[in-house]
Each structure stands twice: as C-alpha cells, then as structure tokens.
Short mmCIF file of C-alpha atoms and ligand atoms in Angstrom, two decimals:
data_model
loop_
_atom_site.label_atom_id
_atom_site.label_comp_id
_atom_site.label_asym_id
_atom_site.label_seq_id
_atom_site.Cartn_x
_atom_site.Cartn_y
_atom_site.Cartn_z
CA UNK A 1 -34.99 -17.11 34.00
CA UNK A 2 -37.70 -15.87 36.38
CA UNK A 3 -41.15 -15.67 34.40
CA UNK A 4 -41.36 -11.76 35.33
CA UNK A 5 -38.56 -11.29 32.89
CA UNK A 6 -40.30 -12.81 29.56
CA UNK A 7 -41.71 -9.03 28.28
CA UNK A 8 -38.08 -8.00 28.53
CA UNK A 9 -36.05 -11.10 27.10
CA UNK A 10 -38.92 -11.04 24.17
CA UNK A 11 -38.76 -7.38 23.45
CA UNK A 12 -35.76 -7.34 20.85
CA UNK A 13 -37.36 -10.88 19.16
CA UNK A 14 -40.16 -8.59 18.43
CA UNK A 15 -38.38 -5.74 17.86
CA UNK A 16 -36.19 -7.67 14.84
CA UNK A 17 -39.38 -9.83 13.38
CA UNK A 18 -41.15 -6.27 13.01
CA UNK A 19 -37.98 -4.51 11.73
CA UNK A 20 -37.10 -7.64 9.03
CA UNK A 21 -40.99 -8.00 7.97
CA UNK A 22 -40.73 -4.57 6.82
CA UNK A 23 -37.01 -4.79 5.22
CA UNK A 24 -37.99 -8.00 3.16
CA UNK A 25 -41.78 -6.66 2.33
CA UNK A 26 -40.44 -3.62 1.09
CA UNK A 27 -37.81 -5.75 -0.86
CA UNK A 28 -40.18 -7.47 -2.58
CA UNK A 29 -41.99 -4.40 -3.67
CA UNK A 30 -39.24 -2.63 -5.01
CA UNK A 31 -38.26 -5.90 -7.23
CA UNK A 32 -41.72 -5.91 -8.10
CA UNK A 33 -41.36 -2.62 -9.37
CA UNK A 34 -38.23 -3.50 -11.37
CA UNK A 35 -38.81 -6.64 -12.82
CA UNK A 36 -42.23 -8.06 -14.33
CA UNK A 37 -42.88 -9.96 -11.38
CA UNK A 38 -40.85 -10.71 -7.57
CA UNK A 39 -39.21 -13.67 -6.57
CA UNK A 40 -40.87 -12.90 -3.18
CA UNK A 41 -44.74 -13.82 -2.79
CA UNK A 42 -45.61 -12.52 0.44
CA UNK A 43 -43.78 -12.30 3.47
CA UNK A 44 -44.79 -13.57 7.54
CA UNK A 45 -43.35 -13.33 10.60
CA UNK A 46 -43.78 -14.80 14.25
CA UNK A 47 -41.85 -14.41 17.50
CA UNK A 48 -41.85 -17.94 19.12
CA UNK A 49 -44.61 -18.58 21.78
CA UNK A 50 -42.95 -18.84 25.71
CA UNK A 51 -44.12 -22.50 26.29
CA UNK A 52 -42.29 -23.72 22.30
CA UNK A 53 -39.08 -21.58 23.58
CA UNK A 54 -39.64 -23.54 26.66
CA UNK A 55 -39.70 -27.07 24.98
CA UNK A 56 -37.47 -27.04 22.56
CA UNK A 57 -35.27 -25.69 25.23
CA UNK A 58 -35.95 -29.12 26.80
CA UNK A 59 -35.46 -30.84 23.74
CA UNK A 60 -32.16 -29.51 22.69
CA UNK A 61 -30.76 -29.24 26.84
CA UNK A 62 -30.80 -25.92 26.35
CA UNK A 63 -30.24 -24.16 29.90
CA UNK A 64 -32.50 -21.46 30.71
CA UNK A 65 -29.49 -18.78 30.50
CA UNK A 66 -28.61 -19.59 27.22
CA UNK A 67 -31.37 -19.43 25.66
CA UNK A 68 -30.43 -16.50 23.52
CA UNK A 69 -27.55 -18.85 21.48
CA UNK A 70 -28.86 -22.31 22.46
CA UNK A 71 -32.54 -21.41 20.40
CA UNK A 72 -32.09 -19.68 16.73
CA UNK A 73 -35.50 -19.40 15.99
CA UNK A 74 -37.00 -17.42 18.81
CA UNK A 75 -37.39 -14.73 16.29
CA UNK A 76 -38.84 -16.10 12.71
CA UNK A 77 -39.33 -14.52 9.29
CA UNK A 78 -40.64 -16.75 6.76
CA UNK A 79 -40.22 -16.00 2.55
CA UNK A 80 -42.87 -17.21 0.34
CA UNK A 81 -41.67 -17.81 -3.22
CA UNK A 82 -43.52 -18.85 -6.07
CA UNK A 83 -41.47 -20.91 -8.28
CA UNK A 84 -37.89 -22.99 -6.67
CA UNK A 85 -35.57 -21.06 -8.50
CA UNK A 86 -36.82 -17.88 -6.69
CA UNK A 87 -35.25 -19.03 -3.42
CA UNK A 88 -31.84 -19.31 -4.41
CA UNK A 89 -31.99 -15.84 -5.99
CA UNK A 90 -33.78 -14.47 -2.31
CA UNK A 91 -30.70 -16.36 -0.47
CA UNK A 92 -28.24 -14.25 -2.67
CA UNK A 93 -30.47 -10.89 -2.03
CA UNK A 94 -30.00 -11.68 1.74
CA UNK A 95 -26.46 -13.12 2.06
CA UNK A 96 -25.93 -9.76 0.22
CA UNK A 97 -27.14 -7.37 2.87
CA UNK A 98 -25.43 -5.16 5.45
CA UNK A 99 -27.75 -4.88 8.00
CA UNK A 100 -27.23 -8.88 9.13
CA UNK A 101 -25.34 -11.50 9.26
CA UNK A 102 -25.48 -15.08 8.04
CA UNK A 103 -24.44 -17.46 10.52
CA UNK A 104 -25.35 -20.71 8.54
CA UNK A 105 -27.32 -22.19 6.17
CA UNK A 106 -29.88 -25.35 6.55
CA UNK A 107 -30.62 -26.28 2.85
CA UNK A 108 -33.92 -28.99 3.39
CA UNK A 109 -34.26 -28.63 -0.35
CA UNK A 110 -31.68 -30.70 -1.43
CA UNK A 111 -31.24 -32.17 2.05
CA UNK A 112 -35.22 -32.82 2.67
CA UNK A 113 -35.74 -34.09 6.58
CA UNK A 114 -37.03 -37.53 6.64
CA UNK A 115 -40.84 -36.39 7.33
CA UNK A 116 -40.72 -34.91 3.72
CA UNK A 117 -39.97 -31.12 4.85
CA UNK A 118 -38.39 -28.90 2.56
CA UNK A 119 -37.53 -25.29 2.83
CA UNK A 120 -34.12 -23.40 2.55
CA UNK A 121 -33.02 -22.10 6.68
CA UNK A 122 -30.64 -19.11 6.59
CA UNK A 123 -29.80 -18.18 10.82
CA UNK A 124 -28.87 -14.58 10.97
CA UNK A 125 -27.63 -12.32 13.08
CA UNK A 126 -29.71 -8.97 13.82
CA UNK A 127 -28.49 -5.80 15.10
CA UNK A 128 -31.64 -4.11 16.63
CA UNK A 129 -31.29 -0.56 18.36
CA UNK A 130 -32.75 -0.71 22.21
CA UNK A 131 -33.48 2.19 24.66
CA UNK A 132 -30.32 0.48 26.39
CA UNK A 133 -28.08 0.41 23.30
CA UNK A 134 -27.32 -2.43 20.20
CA UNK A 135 -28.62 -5.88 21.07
CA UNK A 136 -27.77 -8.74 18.43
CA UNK A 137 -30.36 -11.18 18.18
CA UNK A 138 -30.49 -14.87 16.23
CA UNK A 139 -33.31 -14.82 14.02
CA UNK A 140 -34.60 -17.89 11.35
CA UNK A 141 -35.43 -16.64 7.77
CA UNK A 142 -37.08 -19.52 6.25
CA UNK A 143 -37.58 -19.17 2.45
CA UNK A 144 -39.95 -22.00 0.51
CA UNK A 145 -42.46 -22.00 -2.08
CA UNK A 146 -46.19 -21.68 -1.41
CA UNK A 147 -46.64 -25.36 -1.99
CA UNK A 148 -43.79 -26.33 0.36
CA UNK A 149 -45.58 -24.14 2.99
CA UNK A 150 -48.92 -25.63 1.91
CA UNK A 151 -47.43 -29.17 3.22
CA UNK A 152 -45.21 -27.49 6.14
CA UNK A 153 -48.56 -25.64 7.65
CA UNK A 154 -50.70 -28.62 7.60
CA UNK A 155 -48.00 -31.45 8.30
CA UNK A 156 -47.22 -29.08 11.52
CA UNK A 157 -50.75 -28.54 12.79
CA UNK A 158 -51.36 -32.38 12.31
CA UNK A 159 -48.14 -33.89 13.80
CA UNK A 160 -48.55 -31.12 16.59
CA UNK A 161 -51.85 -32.47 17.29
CA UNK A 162 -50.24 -36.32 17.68
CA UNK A 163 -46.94 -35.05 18.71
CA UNK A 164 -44.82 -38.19 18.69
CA UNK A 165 -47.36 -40.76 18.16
CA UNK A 166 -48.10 -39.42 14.64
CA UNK A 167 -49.45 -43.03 12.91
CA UNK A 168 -47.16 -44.80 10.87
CA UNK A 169 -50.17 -44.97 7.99
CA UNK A 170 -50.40 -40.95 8.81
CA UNK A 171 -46.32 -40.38 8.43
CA UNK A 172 -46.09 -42.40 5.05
CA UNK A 173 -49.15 -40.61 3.94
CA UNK A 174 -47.71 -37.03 4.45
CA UNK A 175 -44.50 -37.59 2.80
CA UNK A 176 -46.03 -39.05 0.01
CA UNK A 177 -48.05 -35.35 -0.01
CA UNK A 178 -44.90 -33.91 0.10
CA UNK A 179 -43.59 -35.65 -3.28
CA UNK A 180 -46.58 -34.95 -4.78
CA UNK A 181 -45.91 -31.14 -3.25
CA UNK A 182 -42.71 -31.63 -5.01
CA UNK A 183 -43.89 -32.56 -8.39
CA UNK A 184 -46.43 -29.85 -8.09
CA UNK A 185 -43.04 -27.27 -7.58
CA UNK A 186 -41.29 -28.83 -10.84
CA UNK A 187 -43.58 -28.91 -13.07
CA UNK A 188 -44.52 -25.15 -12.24
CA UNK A 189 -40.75 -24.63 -12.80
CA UNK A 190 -40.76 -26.28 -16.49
CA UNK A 191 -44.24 -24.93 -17.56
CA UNK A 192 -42.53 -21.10 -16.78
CA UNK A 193 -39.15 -22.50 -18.79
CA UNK A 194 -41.11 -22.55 -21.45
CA UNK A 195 -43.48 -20.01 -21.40
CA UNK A 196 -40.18 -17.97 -20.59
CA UNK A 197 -38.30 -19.37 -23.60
CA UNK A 198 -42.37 -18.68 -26.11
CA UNK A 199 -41.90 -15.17 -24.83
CA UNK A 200 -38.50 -14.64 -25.87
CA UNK A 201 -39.58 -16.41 -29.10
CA UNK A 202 -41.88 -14.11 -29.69
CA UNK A 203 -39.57 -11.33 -28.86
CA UNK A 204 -36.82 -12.27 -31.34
CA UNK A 205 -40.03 -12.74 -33.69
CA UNK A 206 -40.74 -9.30 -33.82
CA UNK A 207 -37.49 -7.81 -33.78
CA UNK A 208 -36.57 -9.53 -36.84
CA UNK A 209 -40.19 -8.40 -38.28
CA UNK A 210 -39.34 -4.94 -37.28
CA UNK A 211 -35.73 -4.97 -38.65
CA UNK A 212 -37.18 -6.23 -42.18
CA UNK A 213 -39.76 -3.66 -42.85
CA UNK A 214 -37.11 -0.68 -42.00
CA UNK A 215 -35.08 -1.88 -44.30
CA UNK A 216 -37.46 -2.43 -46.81
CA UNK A 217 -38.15 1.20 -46.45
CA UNK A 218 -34.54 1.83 -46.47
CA UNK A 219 -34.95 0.51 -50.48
CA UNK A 220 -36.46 3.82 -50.88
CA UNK A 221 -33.77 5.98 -49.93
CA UNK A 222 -31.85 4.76 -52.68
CA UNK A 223 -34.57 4.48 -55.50
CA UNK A 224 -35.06 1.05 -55.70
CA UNK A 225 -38.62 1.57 -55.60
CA UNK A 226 -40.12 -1.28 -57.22
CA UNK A 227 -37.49 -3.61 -55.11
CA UNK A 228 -39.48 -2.17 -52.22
CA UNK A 229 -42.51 -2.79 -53.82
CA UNK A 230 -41.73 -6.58 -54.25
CA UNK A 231 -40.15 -6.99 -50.76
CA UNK A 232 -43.09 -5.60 -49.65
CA UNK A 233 -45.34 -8.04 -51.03
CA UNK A 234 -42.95 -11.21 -50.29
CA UNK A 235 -43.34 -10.16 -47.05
CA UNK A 236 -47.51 -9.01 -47.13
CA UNK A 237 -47.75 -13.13 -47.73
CA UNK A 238 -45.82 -14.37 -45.33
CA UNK A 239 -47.45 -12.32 -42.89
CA UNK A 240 -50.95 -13.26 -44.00
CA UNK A 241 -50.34 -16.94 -44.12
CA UNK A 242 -51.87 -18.28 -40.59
CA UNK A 243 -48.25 -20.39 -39.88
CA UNK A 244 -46.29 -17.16 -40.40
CA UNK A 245 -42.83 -18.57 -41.72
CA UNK A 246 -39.90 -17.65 -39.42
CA UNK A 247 -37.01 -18.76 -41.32
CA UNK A 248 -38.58 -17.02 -44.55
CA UNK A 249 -38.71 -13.79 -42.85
CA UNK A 250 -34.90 -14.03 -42.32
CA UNK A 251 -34.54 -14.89 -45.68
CA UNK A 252 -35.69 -11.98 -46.88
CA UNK A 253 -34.44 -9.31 -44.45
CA UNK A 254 -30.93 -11.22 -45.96
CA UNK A 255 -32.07 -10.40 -49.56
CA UNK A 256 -33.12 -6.76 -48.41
CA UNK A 257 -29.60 -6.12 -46.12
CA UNK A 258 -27.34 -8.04 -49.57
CA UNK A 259 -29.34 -5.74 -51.90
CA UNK A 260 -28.59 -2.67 -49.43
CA UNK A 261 -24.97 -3.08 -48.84
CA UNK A 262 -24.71 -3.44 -52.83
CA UNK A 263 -27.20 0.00 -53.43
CA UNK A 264 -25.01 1.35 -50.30
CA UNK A 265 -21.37 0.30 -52.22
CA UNK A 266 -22.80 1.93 -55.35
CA UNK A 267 -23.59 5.41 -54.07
CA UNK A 268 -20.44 5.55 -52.57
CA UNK A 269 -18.36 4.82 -55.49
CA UNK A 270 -20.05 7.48 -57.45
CA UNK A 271 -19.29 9.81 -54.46
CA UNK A 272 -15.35 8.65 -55.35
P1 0O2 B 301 -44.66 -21.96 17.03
O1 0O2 B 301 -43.90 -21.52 18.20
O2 0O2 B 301 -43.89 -21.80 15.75
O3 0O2 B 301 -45.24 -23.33 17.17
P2 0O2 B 301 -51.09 -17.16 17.13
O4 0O2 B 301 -49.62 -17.41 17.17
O5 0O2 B 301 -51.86 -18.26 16.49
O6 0O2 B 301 -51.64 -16.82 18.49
P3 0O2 B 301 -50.75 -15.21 15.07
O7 0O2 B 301 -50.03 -14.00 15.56
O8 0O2 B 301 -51.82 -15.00 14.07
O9 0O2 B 301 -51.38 -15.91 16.30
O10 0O2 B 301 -49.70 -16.21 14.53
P4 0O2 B 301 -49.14 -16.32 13.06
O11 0O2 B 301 -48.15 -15.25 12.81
O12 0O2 B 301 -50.27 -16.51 12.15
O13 0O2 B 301 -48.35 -17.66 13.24
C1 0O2 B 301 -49.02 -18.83 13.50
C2 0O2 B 301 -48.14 -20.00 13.15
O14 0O2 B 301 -47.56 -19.74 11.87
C3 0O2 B 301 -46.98 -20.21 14.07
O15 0O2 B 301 -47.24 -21.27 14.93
C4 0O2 B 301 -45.88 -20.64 13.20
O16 0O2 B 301 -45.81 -22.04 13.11
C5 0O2 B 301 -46.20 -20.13 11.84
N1 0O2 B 301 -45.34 -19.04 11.40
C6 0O2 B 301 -45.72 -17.88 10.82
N2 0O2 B 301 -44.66 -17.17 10.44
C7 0O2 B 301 -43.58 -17.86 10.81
C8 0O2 B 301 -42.20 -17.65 10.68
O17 0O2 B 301 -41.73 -16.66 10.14
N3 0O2 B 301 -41.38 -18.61 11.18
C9 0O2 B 301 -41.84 -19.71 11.76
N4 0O2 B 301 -40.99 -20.62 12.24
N5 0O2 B 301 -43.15 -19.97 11.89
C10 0O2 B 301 -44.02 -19.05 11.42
P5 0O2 B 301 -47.31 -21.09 16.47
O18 0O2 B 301 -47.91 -22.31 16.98
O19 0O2 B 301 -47.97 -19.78 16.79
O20 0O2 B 301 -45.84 -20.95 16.93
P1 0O2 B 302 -42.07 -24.23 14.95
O1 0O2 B 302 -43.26 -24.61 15.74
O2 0O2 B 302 -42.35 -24.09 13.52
O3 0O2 B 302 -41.32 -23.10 15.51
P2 0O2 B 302 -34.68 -29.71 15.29
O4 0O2 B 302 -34.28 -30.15 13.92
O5 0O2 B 302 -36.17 -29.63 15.45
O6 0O2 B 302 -34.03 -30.48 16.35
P3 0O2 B 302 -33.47 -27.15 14.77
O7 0O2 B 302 -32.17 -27.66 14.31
O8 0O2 B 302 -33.50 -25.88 15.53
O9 0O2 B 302 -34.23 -28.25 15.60
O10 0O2 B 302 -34.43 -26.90 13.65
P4 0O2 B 302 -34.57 -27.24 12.13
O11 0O2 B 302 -34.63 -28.70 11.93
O12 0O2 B 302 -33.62 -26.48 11.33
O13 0O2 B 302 -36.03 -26.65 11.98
C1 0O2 B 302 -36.40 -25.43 12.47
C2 0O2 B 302 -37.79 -25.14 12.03
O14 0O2 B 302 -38.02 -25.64 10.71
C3 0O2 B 302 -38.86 -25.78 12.84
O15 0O2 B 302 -39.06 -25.08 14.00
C4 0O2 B 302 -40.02 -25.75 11.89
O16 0O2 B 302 -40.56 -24.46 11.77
C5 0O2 B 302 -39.35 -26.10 10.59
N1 0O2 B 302 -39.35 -27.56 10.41
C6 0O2 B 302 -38.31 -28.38 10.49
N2 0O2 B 302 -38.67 -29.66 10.25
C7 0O2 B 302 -40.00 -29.64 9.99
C8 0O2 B 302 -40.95 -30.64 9.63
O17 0O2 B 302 -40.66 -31.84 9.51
N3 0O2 B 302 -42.21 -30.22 9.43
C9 0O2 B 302 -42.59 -28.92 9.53
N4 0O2 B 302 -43.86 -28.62 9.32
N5 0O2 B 302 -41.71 -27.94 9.88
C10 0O2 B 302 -40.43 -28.30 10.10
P5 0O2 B 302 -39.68 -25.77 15.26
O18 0O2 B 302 -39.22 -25.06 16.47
O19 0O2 B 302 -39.44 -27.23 15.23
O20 0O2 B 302 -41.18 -25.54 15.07
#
C-alpha cells in the first residue's frame, strides 16, 4: 500500500473506535442507572499508530494487502472493570449485541501469556456506514480490571522501551508484579463477597424486623391487646440489647404468626 493511501485505509478504524467508545460508554451508563453500580469502569479507545500496523505486519508476515484480515487490532476498544467477575458479565453484554460480531475469543485470564499478561480479547466484526457504502472492519475489545491494566500499561511502556532485550532480572520482576496484581484482583473479589453477603444480611434483618412488628399490631385487630403489649416489650429488649438477637426475633414473630392463625381460626368459627 502506497503511503498516500493511509488517511483512507484508517478512516473506517476511526470511524468504528469512535462509534464503539460511544456504544459501550453509554452502556455503562445506562447499567449504572439500573443497578447500584456498573460492571464497566471507564471505557478507552485507540486506532493503531501506522509504524505498530507496520511492524506487527512484519512480525506476523502479514503482506501489505492484507492487512485488513492479517491485523485484528488496528481498531482497539479497551473495557475497564472493577472487580473479575465483571468481565465475564461485559463478555455476555457484548456476545449479546446486534450491531457486531464475535469472531473469537482470547481468554489471558485463565490462559495468562508467559510475561504475566492477563486480560479477556473478544475480535469483532464492525459494520460501519461510509460515504461509499457498509465497510466491515476487525476491531479488538479488550476487557480487564484496573489492576490488570495497571500492570499491562506499565509492563508495555517498559518492555517497549527494551523491546526484546527486556533483562531477565526485569522479566521475573514484572511477572512477579503481575501475581501480586493478581492477588490484589482476588482479594477485592472476596472482600465484595462478603460485604455483598453483610448487605443481604442486613436486608433479611430488617425484613424479618418489619414482618414482626406488623404482626404484632395485627394482635390488635383481634383484641388481644395485652398479647400486643407483651410482644411488644419482648421485642423493645431485644432491640435495645447492643448484640441484637437474630434467631430470637424469629422466635417471636413464630409466637406472634401461631398466636394469629389461632385468634384468626377463632373468629372464623364464630362466623360459622
Ligand atoms: P500502540 O499502537 O498500541 O502501541 P498517543 O497515541 O500517545 O499519541 P493518545 O491519543 O492520547 O495519544 O493515545 P491513547 O488513546 O492515550 O493511547 C495511548 C496508548 O494507550 C496506546 O499506545 C495503547 O497502547 C493504549 N491504548 C489505549 N486504548 C487502547 C485500546 O483500546 N486498545 C489497545 N490495544 N491499546 C489502547 P500507543 O503506543 O499509542 O499505540
Ligand atoms: P499494542 O501496542 O498494545 O497494540 P501476538 O500475540 O503479539 O503475536 P496477537 O495474537 O495479535 O499477536 O495478539 P495478542 O497476543 O492477542 O495480543 C494483542 C494485544 O494484547 C497486544 O497488542 C497488547 O495490546 C496486548 N498484549 C498481549 N500480550 C501482552 C503483554 O505481554 N503485555 C502487555 N502489556 N500487553 C499485551 P500489540 O499489538 O502487541 O500491542
């Protein structure tokens, strides 16, 4: 390909990393809206520069007219997630889609590369509308966590800098930063597990508070006023004791709902 030509070839790579910025920014937004927080952290984008394009064409024996199949990532999007779990629920959002295509899948999470780099690759094929008609393009949607990018932005500005050469010392030292990386990743993962599960906890804890004091007011409706009364203070020192008692609020609201169904029974065999 002549070098006049460049402005032209790279016009639909721009054209689809503008166009998918926007889909996935705006999909992270509206899940943001939805649910109390998005699976998607922020979003980037990049079309490759002409002298990468140009060596990794070298790299791979790429020949300069088939550039468009031989090199997926011309056009990149890249998906920031906080927590692991988020990327496999991104990779279902996008294999869901109707404006692309997956081609394949590169999973470096379970398959890390040997220098320690993990990130989940999805190669897509994008329909972009040209003054000349529909052009497919290949595009690379990365999707990783912030502190796999943390290690994938420096490891690639440092290994870039010593290209091959990168010292041994240097390699062993980077992959042990991306273990640590990965440690950092799962323990983020099991802290939210659990502050997931407290908050359900605490949920459940209130519903079943709830649920008790309606039906202790439900003791009313059938006269069982000093029953109320009682319940009422059973439960005042639970409530006031600084451990507050799960299990012994059940056991009341199943003294309250026993004593109801009986009061209940009663009224309707006098109804009879
Ligand atoms: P290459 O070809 O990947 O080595 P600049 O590119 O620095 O002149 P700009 O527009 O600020 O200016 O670049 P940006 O968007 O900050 O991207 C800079 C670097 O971030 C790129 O390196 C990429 O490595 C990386 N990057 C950002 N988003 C993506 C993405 O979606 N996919 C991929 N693969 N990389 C991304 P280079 O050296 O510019 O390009
Ligand atoms: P850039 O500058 O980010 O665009 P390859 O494995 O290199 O022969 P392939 O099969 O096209 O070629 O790519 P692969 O392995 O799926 O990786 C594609 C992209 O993933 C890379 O693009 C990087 O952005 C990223 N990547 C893969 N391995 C590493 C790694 O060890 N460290 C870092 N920091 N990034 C990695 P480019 O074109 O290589 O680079």
């Amino acid at each position: 390909m002549d070098g006049r030509d460049w402005g032209t070839f790279l016009q639909p790579y721009e054209q689809a990393v503008e166009e998918l910025k926007v889909k996935f920014k705006t999909m992270r937004s509206e899940l943001k809206k939805r649910e109390e927080y998005a699976p998607i952290e922020f979003v980037t984008g990049r079309i490759k520069k002409i002298s990468s394009i140009l060596e990794k064409a070298k790299r791979l024996q790429v020949p300069m007219d088939q550039l468009e199949t031989g090199i997926e990532d011309i056009a990149g999007i890249r998906i920031m997630c906080q927590f692991v779990e988020d990327i496999r629920r991104v990779a279902v959002y996008i294999r869901a889609r109707k404006d692309l295509k997956v081609l394949f899948e590169k999973d470096y999470i379970t398959n890390y590369k040997e220098s320690g780099y993990r990130s989940f690759h999805m190669i897509v094929e994008y329909p972009v509308q040209t003054a000349l008609g529909q052009k497919n393009v290949l595009a690379e949607i990365q999707i990783r966590t912030l502190a796999m990018n943390f290690w994938a932005t420096i490891e690639h500005s440092l290994s870039y800098k010593y290209r091959e050469s990168l010292p041994e010392e240097i390699r062993l030292r980077l992959k042990k930063a991306a273990e640590a990386a990965n440690t950092l990743d799962n323990e983020m993962s099991s802290i939210r597990e659990e502050i997931l599960e407290a908050q359900k906890q605490f949920e459940d804890n209130s519903n079943i508070t709830s649920q008790l004091l309606k039906a202790i007011h439900q003791l009313y409706f059938y006269h069982l006023v000093n029953e109320a009364i009682d319940y009422q203070e059973r439960f005042n020192e639970i409530w006031q004791n600084p451990d507050q008692d799960v299990e012994a609020i059940k056991e009341l609201l199943g003294e309250v709902k026993a004593l109801l169904s009986l009061a209940k029974r009663g009224v309707e065999e006098q109804d009879v």
